[in-house]
Tab-separated table of C-alpha atoms in Angstrom:
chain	number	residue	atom	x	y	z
D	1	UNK	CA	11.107	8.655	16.439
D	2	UNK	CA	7.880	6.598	16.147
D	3	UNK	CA	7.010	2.877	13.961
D	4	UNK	CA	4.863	3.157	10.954
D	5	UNK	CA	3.118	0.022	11.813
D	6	UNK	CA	-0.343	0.200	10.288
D	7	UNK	CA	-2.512	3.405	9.084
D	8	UNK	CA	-4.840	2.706	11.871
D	9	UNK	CA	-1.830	3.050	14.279
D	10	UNK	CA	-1.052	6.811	13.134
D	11	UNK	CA	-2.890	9.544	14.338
D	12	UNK	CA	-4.800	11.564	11.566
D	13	UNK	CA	-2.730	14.378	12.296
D	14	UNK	CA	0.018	12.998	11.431
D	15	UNK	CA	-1.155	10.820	8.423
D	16	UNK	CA	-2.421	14.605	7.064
D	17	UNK	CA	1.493	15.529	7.714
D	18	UNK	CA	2.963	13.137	5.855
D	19	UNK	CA	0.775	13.549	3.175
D	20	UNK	CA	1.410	17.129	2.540
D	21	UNK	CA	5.022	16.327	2.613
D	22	UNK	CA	4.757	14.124	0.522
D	23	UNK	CA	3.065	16.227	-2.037
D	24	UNK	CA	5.817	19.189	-0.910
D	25	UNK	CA	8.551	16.791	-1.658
D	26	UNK	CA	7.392	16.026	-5.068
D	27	UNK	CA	6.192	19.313	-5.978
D	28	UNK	CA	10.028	20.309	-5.105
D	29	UNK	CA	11.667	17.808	-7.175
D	30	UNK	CA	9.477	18.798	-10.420
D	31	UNK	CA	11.631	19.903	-13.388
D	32	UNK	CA	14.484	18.280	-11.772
D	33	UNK	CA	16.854	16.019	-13.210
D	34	UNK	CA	15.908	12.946	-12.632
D	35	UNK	CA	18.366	10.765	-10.366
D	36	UNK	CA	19.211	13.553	-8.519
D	37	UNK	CA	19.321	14.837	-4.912
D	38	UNK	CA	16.785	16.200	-3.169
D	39	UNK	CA	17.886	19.734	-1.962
D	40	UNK	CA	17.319	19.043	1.696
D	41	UNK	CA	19.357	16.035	2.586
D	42	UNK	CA	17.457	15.108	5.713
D	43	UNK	CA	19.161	11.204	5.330
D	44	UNK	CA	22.741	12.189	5.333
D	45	UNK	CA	24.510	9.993	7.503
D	46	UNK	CA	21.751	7.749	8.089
D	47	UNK	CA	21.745	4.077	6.813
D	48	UNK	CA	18.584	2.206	6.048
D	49	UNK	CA	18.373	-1.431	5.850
D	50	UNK	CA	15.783	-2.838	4.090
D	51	UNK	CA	14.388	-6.042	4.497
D	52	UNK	CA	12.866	-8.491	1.633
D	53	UNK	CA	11.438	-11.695	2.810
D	54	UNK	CA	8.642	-11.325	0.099
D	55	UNK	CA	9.947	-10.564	-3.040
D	56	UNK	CA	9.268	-6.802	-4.920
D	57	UNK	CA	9.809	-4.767	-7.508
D	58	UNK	CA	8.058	-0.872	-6.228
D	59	UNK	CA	8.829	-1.567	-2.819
D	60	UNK	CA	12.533	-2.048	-3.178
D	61	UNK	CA	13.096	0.644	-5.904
D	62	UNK	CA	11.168	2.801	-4.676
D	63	UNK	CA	12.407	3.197	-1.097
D	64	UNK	CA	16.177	2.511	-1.933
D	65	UNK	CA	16.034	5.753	-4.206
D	66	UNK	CA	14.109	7.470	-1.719
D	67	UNK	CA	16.647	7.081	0.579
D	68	UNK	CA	19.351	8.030	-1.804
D	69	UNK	CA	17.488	10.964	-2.864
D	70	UNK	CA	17.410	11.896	0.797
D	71	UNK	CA	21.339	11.975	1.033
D	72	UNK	CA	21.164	8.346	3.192
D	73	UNK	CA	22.254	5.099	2.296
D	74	UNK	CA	20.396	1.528	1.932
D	75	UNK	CA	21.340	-2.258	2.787
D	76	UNK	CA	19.237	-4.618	1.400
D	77	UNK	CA	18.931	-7.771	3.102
D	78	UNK	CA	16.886	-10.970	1.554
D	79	UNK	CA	14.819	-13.533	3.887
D	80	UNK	CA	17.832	-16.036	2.650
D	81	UNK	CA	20.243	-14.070	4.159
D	82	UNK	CA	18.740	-13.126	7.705
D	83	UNK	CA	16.844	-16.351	7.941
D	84	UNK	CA	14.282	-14.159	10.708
D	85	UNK	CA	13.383	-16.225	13.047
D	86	UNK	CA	15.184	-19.456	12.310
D	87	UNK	CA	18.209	-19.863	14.571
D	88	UNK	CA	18.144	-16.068	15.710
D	89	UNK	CA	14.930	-15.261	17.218
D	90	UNK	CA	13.816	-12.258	15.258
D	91	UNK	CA	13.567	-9.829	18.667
D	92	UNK	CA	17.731	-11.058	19.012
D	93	UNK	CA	17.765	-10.101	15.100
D	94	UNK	CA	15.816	-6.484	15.845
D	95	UNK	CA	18.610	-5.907	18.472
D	96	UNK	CA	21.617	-6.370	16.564
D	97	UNK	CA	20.054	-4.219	13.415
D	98	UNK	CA	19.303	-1.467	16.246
D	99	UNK	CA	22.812	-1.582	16.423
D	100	UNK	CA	23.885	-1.272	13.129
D	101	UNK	CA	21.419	1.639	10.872
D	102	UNK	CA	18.922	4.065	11.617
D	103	UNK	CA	15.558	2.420	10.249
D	104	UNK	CA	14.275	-0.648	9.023
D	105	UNK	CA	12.012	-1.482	6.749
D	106	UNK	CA	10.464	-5.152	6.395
D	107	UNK	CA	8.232	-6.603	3.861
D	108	UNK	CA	6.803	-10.040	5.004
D	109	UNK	CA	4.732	-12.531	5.248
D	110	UNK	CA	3.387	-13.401	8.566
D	111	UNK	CA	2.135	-9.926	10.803
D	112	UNK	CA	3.867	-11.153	13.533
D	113	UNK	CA	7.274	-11.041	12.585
D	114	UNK	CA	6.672	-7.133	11.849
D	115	UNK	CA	5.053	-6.605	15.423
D	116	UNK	CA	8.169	-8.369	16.967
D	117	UNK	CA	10.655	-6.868	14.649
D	118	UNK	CA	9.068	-3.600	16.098
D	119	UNK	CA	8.809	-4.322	19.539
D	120	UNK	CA	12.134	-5.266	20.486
D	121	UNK	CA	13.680	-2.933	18.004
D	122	UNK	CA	15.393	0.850	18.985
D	123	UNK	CA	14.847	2.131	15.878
D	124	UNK	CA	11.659	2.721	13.850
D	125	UNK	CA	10.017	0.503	11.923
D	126	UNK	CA	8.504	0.387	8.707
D	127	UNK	CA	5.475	-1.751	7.146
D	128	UNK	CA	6.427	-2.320	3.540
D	129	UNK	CA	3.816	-4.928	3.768
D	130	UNK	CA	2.607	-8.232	5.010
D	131	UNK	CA	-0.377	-10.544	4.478
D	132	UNK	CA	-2.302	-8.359	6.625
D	133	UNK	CA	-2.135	-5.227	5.375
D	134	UNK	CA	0.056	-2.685	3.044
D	135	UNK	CA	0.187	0.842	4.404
D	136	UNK	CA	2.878	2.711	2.397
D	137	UNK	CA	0.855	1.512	-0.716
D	138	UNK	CA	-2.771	3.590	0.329
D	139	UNK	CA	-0.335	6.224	1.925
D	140	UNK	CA	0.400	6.702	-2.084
D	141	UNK	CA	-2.937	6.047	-3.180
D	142	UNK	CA	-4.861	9.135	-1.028
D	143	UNK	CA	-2.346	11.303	-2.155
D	144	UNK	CA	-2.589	10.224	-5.939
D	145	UNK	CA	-6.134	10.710	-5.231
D	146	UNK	CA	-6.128	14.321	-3.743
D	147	UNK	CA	-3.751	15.198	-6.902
D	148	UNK	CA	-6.214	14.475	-9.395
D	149	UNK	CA	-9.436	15.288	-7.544
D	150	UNK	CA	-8.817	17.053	-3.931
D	151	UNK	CA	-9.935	16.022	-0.487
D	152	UNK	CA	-10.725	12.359	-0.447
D	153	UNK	CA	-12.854	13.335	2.505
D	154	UNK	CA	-16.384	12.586	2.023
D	155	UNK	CA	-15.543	10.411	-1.447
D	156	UNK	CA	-17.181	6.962	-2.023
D	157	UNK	CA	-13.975	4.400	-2.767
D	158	UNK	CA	-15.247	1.417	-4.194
D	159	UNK	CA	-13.180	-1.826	-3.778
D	160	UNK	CA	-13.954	-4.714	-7.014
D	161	UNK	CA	-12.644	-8.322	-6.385
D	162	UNK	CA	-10.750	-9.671	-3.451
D	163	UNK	CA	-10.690	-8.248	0.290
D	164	UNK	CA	-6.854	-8.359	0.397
D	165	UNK	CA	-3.958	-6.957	2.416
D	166	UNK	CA	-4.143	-3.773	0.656
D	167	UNK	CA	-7.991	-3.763	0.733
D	168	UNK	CA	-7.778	-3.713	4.375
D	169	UNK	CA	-5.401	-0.628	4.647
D	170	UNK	CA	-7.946	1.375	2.287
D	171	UNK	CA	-10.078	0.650	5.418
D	172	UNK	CA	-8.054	1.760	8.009
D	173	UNK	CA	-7.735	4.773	6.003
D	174	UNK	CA	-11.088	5.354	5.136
D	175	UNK	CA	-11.637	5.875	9.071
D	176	UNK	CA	-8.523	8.550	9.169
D	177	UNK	CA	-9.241	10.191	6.030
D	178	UNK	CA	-13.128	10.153	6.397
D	179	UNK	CA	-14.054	8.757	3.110
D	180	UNK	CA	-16.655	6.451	2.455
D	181	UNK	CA	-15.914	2.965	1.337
D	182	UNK	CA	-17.896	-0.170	-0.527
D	183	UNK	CA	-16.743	-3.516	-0.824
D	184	UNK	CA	-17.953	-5.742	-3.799
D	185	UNK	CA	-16.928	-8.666	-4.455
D	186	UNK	CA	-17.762	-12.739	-3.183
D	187	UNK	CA	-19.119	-13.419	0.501
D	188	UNK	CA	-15.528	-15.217	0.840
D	189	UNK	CA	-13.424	-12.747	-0.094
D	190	UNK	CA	-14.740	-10.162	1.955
D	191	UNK	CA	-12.434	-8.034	4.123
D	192	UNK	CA	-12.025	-9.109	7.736
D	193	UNK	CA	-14.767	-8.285	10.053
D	194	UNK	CA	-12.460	-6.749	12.105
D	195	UNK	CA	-11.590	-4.094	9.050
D	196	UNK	CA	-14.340	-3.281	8.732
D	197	UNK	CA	-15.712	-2.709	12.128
D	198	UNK	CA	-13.168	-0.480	13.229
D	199	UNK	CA	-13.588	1.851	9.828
D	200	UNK	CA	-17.294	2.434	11.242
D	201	UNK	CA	-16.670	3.027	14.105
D	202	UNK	CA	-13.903	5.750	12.767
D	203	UNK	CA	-17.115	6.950	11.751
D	204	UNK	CA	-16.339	6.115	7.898
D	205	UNK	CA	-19.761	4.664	6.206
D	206	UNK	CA	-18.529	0.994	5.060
D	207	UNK	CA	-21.110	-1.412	2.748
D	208	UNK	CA	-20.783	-4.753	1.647
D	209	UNK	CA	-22.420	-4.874	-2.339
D	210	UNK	CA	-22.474	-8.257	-4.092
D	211	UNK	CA	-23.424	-6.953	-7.053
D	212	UNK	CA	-20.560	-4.803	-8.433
D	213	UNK	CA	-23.155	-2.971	-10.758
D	214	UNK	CA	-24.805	-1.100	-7.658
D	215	UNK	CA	-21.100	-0.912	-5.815
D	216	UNK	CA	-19.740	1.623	-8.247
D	217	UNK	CA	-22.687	3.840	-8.705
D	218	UNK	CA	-21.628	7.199	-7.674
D	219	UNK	CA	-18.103	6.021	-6.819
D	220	UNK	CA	-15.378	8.640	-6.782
D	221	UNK	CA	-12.460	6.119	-6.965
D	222	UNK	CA	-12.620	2.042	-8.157
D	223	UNK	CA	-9.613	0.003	-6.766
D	224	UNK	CA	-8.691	-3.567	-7.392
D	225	UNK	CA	-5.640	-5.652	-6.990
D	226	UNK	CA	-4.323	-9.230	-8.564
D	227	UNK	CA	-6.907	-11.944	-7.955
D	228	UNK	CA	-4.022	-14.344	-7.779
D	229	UNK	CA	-0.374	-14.741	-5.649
D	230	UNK	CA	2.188	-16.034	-6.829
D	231	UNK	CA	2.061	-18.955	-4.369
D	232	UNK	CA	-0.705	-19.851	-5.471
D	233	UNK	CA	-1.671	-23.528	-7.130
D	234	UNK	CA	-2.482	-23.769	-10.921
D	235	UNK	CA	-6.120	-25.336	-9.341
D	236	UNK	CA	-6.216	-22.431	-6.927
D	237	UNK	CA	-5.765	-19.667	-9.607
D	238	UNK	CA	-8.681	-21.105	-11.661
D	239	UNK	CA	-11.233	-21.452	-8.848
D	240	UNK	CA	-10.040	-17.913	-8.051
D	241	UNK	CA	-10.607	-16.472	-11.453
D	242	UNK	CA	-13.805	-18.408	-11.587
D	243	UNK	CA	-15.518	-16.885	-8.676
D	244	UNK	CA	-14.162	-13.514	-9.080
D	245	UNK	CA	-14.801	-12.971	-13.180
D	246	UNK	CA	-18.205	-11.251	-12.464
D	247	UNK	CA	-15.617	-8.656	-10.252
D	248	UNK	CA	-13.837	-7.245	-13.357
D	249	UNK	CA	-13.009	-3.755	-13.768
D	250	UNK	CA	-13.901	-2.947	-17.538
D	251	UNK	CA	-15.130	-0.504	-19.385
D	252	UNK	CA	-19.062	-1.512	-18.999
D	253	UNK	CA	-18.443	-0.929	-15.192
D	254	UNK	CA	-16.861	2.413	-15.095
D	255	UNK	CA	-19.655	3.660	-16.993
D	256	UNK	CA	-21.855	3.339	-14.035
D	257	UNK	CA	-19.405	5.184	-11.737
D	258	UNK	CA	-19.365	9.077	-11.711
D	259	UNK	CA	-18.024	10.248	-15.452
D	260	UNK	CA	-14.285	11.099	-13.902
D	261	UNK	CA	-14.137	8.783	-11.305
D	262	UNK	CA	-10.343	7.532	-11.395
D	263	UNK	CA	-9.075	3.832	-11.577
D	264	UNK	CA	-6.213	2.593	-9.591
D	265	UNK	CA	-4.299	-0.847	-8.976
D	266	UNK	CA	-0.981	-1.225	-6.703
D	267	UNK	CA	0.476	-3.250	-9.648
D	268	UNK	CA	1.817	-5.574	-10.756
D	269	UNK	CA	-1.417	-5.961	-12.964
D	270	UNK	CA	-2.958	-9.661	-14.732
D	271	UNK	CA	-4.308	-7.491	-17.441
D	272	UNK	CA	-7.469	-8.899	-18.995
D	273	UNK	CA	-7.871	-10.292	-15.647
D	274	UNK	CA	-9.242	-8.187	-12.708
D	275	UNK	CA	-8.829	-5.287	-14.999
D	276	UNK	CA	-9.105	-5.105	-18.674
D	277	UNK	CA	-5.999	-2.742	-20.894
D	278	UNK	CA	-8.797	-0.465	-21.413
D	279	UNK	CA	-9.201	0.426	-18.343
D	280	UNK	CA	-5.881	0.865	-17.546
D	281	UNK	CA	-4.387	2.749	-20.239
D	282	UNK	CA	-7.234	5.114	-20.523
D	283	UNK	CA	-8.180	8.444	-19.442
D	284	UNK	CA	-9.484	7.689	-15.754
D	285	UNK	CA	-6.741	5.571	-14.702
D	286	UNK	CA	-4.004	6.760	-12.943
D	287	UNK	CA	-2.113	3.868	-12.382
D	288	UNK	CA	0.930	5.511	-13.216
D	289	UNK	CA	1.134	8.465	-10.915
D	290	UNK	CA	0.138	5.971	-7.925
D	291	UNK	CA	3.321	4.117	-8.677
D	292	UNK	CA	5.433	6.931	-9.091
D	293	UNK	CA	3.525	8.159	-5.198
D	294	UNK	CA	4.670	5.104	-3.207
D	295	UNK	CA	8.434	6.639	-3.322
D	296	UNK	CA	7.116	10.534	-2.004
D	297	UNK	CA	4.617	9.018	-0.412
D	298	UNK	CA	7.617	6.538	1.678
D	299	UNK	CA	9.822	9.240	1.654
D	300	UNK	CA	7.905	11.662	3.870
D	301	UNK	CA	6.716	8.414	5.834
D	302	UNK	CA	10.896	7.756	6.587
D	303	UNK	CA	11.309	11.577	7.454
D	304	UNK	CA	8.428	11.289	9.711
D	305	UNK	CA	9.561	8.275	11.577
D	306	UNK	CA	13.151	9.716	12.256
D	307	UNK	CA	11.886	13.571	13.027
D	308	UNK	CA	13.630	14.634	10.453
């Protein structure tokens, strides 16, 4: 049984596994009813519990039919309700749970409490996300991506807007997957040093493009996410969208990308905002099939962390 911590933390053997289940999975499943079980049921008699301190609408559909599919079933637990960390240290919390189901995925805030949730643990852990970093989300982008278009390897990914959580997971996986990736966006938004030191090292060719004009030329793939949170201030939101207008993915800036390079965006979307409705509903964008990925893509991750 192993954690599914970070991309960076999985070999890209196995990443390359759990793709092409993933893909197997699905392909399996085509023409079936929908709501129904998967053939294999390599869940039965497991129990997941699934852990919400942010809240989420893909995330927690997506893996509680994924287990269900799987023949396994789901508890889903709200930060209300396990309080992490307050009163019950979370590695007392991770114990108990160990004692209880078979896997445990947490979507958080704060890194930390996943690393402790993890280390202290006896099952396997899941990263459904935190402010750091989102790893089941690019797990369903490469394979939406090698759908389409094939091998990602050797593509130029092109990041518009904000150097996010799930901006730095597209560059842990550009170093496993061995595509090239370029950041646009403003100087204080960029991705963490850190990112993007170890993606070049991975050997993964990594730029840094202020003007998004130049970014996209040649690009393969254009990503961007939600400029805002919903934490955010009223203030905040309009210095944000301020700064990061220029950052837009419309139409005038796909046309200076390769003719069928594809659009995505982990949704939810502020349409008109980082992305225009053209974009999105037209014929590069694949928004749709990316969303639909995170539960094949999370299902094969699950399998792989239990061996199953």
């Amino acid at each position: 049984m192993a954690d599914f911590l970070d991309i960076n933390k999985t070999s890209p053997e196995d990443l390359r596994a759990i793709i092409d289940t993933a893909q197997a999975m699905k392909i399996a499943r085509q023409g079936a009813k929908r709501g129904t079980f998967d053939a294999e049921q390599p869940l039965s008699d497991h129990m997941v519990a699934l852990i919400f301190e942010k809240p989420s609408t893909r995330t927690r559909v997506s893996f509680d039919v994924g287990v269900r599919q799987m023949g396994g079933q789901t508890m889903t637990l709200s930060g209300a309700e396990l309080q992490l960390g307050h009163g019950e240290t979370i590695a007392d919390t991770a114990r108990v749970l160990s004692r209880y189901v078979d896997l445990i995925m947490i979507r958080t805030f704060d890194e930390s409490v996943l690393l402790e949730l993890s280390e202290y643990a006896e099952v396997p852990v899941i990263n459904g996300l935190t402010d750091r970093t989102h790893p089941c989300q690019i797990m369903a982008d490469v394979m939406t991506y090698e759908e389409h278009r094939g091998p990602i390897a050797g593509k130029k990914v092109v990041w518009s807007g904000d150097g996010n959580n799930v901006c730095a997971s597209f560059l842990h996986a550009a170093g496993r997957f061995g595509f090239d990736f370029t950041f646009t966006g403003p100087h204080q938004f960029d991705p963490e040093d850190a990112f993007v030191g170890e993606a070049r090292r991975a050997g993964s060719k990594v730029t840094i493009e202020r003007d998004p004009v130049k970014a996209v030329e040649d690009a393969d793939l254009i990503v961007t996410d939600t400029w805002v949170s919903m934490h955010d201030s009223q203030s905040t939101k309009e210095r944000r969208h301020n700064t990061l207008r220029p950052y837009q993915v419309n139409d005038a800036l796909m046309a200076h990308a390769k003719p069928d390079a594809l659009f995505m965006h982990c949704l939810p979307a502020h349409r008109e905002d980082e992305v225009t409705s053209s974009v999105m509903d037209g014929p590069n964008s694949v928004i749709w099939d990316e969303a639909e990925n995170r539960l094949h893509a999370q299902k094969a991750i699950m399998r792989w962390c239990l061996g199953v």
